[in-house]
PDB file of C-alpha atoms in Angstrom:
ATOM      1  CA  UNK A   1     -24.840  -0.692 -22.407  1.00 88.00           C
ATOM      2  CA  UNK A   2     -22.314   1.970 -21.442  1.00 92.00           C
ATOM      3  CA  UNK A   3     -19.967   1.453 -18.473  1.00 92.00           C
ATOM      4  CA  UNK A   4     -22.048   3.882 -16.380  1.00 95.00           C
ATOM      5  CA  UNK A   5     -25.240   2.054 -17.299  1.00 95.00           C
ATOM      6  CA  UNK A   6     -23.613  -1.219 -16.264  1.00 95.00           C
ATOM      7  CA  UNK A   7     -22.700   0.225 -12.873  1.00 96.00           C
ATOM      8  CA  UNK A   8     -26.321   1.294 -12.425  1.00 97.00           C
ATOM      9  CA  UNK A   9     -27.588  -2.127 -13.528  1.00 97.00           C
ATOM     10  CA  UNK A  10     -25.324  -3.915 -11.029  1.00 97.00           C
ATOM     11  CA  UNK A  11     -26.424  -1.651  -8.185  1.00 98.00           C
ATOM     12  CA  UNK A  12     -30.104  -1.963  -9.142  1.00 97.00           C
ATOM     13  CA  UNK A  13     -29.848  -5.753  -9.135  1.00 97.00           C
ATOM     14  CA  UNK A  14     -28.099  -5.816  -5.763  1.00 98.00           C
ATOM     15  CA  UNK A  15     -30.877  -3.635  -4.340  1.00 97.00           C
ATOM     16  CA  UNK A  16     -33.374  -6.352  -5.322  1.00 97.00           C
ATOM     17  CA  UNK A  17     -31.665  -9.138  -3.352  1.00 98.00           C
ATOM     18  CA  UNK A  18     -34.055  -9.915  -0.484  1.00 98.00           C
ATOM     19  CA  UNK A  19     -32.930  -9.798   3.149  1.00 98.00           C
ATOM     20  CA  UNK A  20     -31.352 -13.081   4.222  1.00 97.00           C
ATOM     21  CA  UNK A  21     -30.449 -14.042   0.656  1.00 98.00           C
ATOM     22  CA  UNK A  22     -27.258 -13.523  -1.360  1.00 98.00           C
ATOM     23  CA  UNK A  23     -25.830 -13.554  -4.869  1.00 98.00           C
ATOM     24  CA  UNK A  24     -22.258 -14.228  -5.850  1.00 97.00           C
ATOM     25  CA  UNK A  25     -20.285 -11.717  -7.897  1.00 97.00           C
ATOM     26  CA  UNK A  26     -20.448 -14.215 -10.774  1.00 96.00           C
ATOM     27  CA  UNK A  27     -24.203 -14.650 -10.464  1.00 97.00           C
ATOM     28  CA  UNK A  28     -24.678 -10.883 -10.662  1.00 97.00           C
ATOM     29  CA  UNK A  29     -22.462 -10.761 -13.766  1.00 97.00           C
ATOM     30  CA  UNK A  30     -24.301 -13.708 -15.340  1.00 96.00           C
ATOM     31  CA  UNK A  31     -27.719 -12.188 -14.640  1.00 96.00           C
ATOM     32  CA  UNK A  32     -26.732  -9.043 -16.545  1.00 96.00           C
ATOM     33  CA  UNK A  33     -24.626 -10.667 -19.285  1.00 94.00           C
ATOM     34  CA  UNK A  34     -27.301 -10.817 -21.998  1.00 90.00           C
ATOM     35  CA  UNK A  35     -28.219  -7.149 -21.635  1.00 89.00           C
ATOM     36  CA  UNK A  36     -24.725  -5.826 -21.012  1.00 88.00           C
ATOM     37  CA  UNK A  37     -22.390  -7.994 -23.061  1.00 86.00           C
ATOM     38  CA  UNK A  38     -20.229  -8.272 -19.952  1.00 82.00           C
ATOM     39  CA  UNK A  39     -19.774 -11.333 -17.747  1.00 87.00           C
ATOM     40  CA  UNK A  40     -16.984 -10.510 -15.339  1.00 93.00           C
ATOM     41  CA  UNK A  41     -17.303 -11.269 -11.621  1.00 95.00           C
ATOM     42  CA  UNK A  42     -14.182  -9.157 -11.053  1.00 95.00           C
ATOM     43  CA  UNK A  43     -15.847  -6.156 -12.646  1.00 96.00           C
ATOM     44  CA  UNK A  44     -18.876  -6.651 -10.397  1.00 96.00           C
ATOM     45  CA  UNK A  45     -16.521  -6.807  -7.395  1.00 95.00           C
ATOM     46  CA  UNK A  46     -14.820  -3.619  -8.490  1.00 96.00           C
ATOM     47  CA  UNK A  47     -18.173  -1.879  -8.914  1.00 97.00           C
ATOM     48  CA  UNK A  48     -19.272  -3.031  -5.468  1.00 96.00           C
ATOM     49  CA  UNK A  49     -16.014  -1.799  -3.915  1.00 95.00           C
ATOM     50  CA  UNK A  50     -16.299   1.620  -5.554  1.00 95.00           C
ATOM     51  CA  UNK A  51     -20.036   2.264  -5.624  1.00 95.00           C
ATOM     52  CA  UNK A  52     -21.763  -0.326  -3.426  1.00 92.00           C
ATOM     53  CA  UNK A  53     -21.990   1.637  -0.180  1.00 93.00           C
ATOM     54  CA  UNK A  54     -25.584   2.706  -0.833  1.00 95.00           C
ATOM     55  CA  UNK A  55     -26.939  -0.777  -1.568  1.00 97.00           C
ATOM     56  CA  UNK A  56     -27.014  -3.974   0.542  1.00 97.00           C
ATOM     57  CA  UNK A  57     -23.389  -4.777  -0.338  1.00 97.00           C
ATOM     58  CA  UNK A  58     -23.225  -7.487   2.311  1.00 97.00           C
ATOM     59  CA  UNK A  59     -25.576  -9.639   0.199  1.00 98.00           C
ATOM     60  CA  UNK A  60     -22.928 -10.123  -2.501  1.00 97.00           C
ATOM     61  CA  UNK A  61     -20.358 -12.829  -1.748  1.00 97.00           C
ATOM     62  CA  UNK A  62     -17.793 -14.814  -3.682  1.00 96.00           C
ATOM     63  CA  UNK A  63     -18.542 -18.146  -5.340  1.00 95.00           C
ATOM     64  CA  UNK A  64     -17.484 -20.048  -2.212  1.00 96.00           C
ATOM     65  CA  UNK A  65     -19.760 -17.986   0.048  1.00 97.00           C
ATOM     66  CA  UNK A  66     -16.948 -15.897   1.508  1.00 96.00           C
ATOM     67  CA  UNK A  67     -17.926 -12.459   2.735  1.00 96.00           C
ATOM     68  CA  UNK A  68     -16.688  -9.212   1.148  1.00 91.00           C
ATOM     69  CA  UNK A  69     -12.949  -8.869   1.830  1.00 89.00           C
ATOM     70  CA  UNK A  70     -12.087  -6.338   4.487  1.00 92.00           C
ATOM     71  CA  UNK A  71     -15.708  -6.152   5.641  1.00 94.00           C
ATOM     72  CA  UNK A  72     -16.255  -9.690   6.879  1.00 95.00           C
ATOM     73  CA  UNK A  73     -17.252  -8.794  10.442  1.00 96.00           C
ATOM     74  CA  UNK A  74     -19.820  -6.158   9.456  1.00 96.00           C
ATOM     75  CA  UNK A  75     -21.218  -8.311   6.639  1.00 96.00           C
ATOM     76  CA  UNK A  76     -21.537 -11.291   8.993  1.00 96.00           C
ATOM     77  CA  UNK A  77     -23.412  -9.165  11.550  1.00 96.00           C
ATOM     78  CA  UNK A  78     -25.819  -7.848   8.911  1.00 97.00           C
ATOM     79  CA  UNK A  79     -26.428 -11.244   7.330  1.00 97.00           C
ATOM     80  CA  UNK A  80     -27.057 -12.912  10.685  1.00 97.00           C
ATOM     81  CA  UNK A  81     -29.484 -10.139  11.628  1.00 97.00           C
ATOM     82  CA  UNK A  82     -31.375 -10.872   8.391  1.00 97.00           C
ATOM     83  CA  UNK A  83     -31.505 -14.601   9.124  1.00 97.00           C
ATOM     84  CA  UNK A  84     -29.087 -15.625   6.394  1.00 98.00           C
ATOM     85  CA  UNK A  85     -27.791 -19.181   6.923  1.00 97.00           C
ATOM     86  CA  UNK A  86     -24.050 -19.365   7.533  1.00 96.00           C
ATOM     87  CA  UNK A  87     -21.677 -22.305   7.835  1.00 94.00           C
ATOM     88  CA  UNK A  88     -18.695 -21.162   9.821  1.00 92.00           C
ATOM     89  CA  UNK A  89     -17.321 -18.038   8.186  1.00 91.00           C
ATOM     90  CA  UNK A  90     -19.199 -18.555   4.897  1.00 96.00           C
ATOM     91  CA  UNK A  91     -22.734 -18.190   3.625  1.00 97.00           C
ATOM     92  CA  UNK A  92     -24.553 -21.465   3.018  1.00 97.00           C
ATOM     93  CA  UNK A  93     -25.048 -20.865  -0.702  1.00 96.00           C
ATOM     94  CA  UNK A  94     -27.295 -23.890  -1.165  1.00 96.00           C
ATOM     95  CA  UNK A  95     -29.804 -22.343   1.237  1.00 96.00           C
ATOM     96  CA  UNK A  96     -29.255 -18.611   0.685  1.00 98.00           C
ATOM     97  CA  UNK A  97     -28.582 -18.047  -3.026  1.00 97.00           C
ATOM     98  CA  UNK A  98     -31.105 -15.850  -4.796  1.00 98.00           C
ATOM     99  CA  UNK A  99     -31.789 -15.326  -8.490  1.00 96.00           C
ATOM    100  CA  UNK A 100     -33.670 -12.412 -10.038  1.00 94.00           C
ATOM    101  CA  UNK A 101     -35.897 -15.033 -11.695  1.00 88.00           C
ATOM    102  CA  UNK A 102     -37.358 -15.741  -8.243  1.00 76.00           C
ATOM    103  CA  UNK A 103     -38.938 -12.324  -8.118  1.00 60.00           C
TER     104      UNK A 103
END
């Protein structure tokens, strides 16, 4: 998979995350690792920062459930509007995590 194809694969996966659910940067990387040969949460974060404006970027959080840096307020508003469970300033990952295996 070329770097451009990987960007497209990350964005396509993020588009599939249902409203009210989230994936971590690492979970996105892991879900694509077999096809791409890449498994870097940092690379996923970089892709989201550069190219994620057209997808539901607010549904990708860090492994502790923290919202995208610099966009916490807007992400929180969007997630709450979708019914995503939060605990304080973080997403409740036990309740909100999604995997592409779920559909």
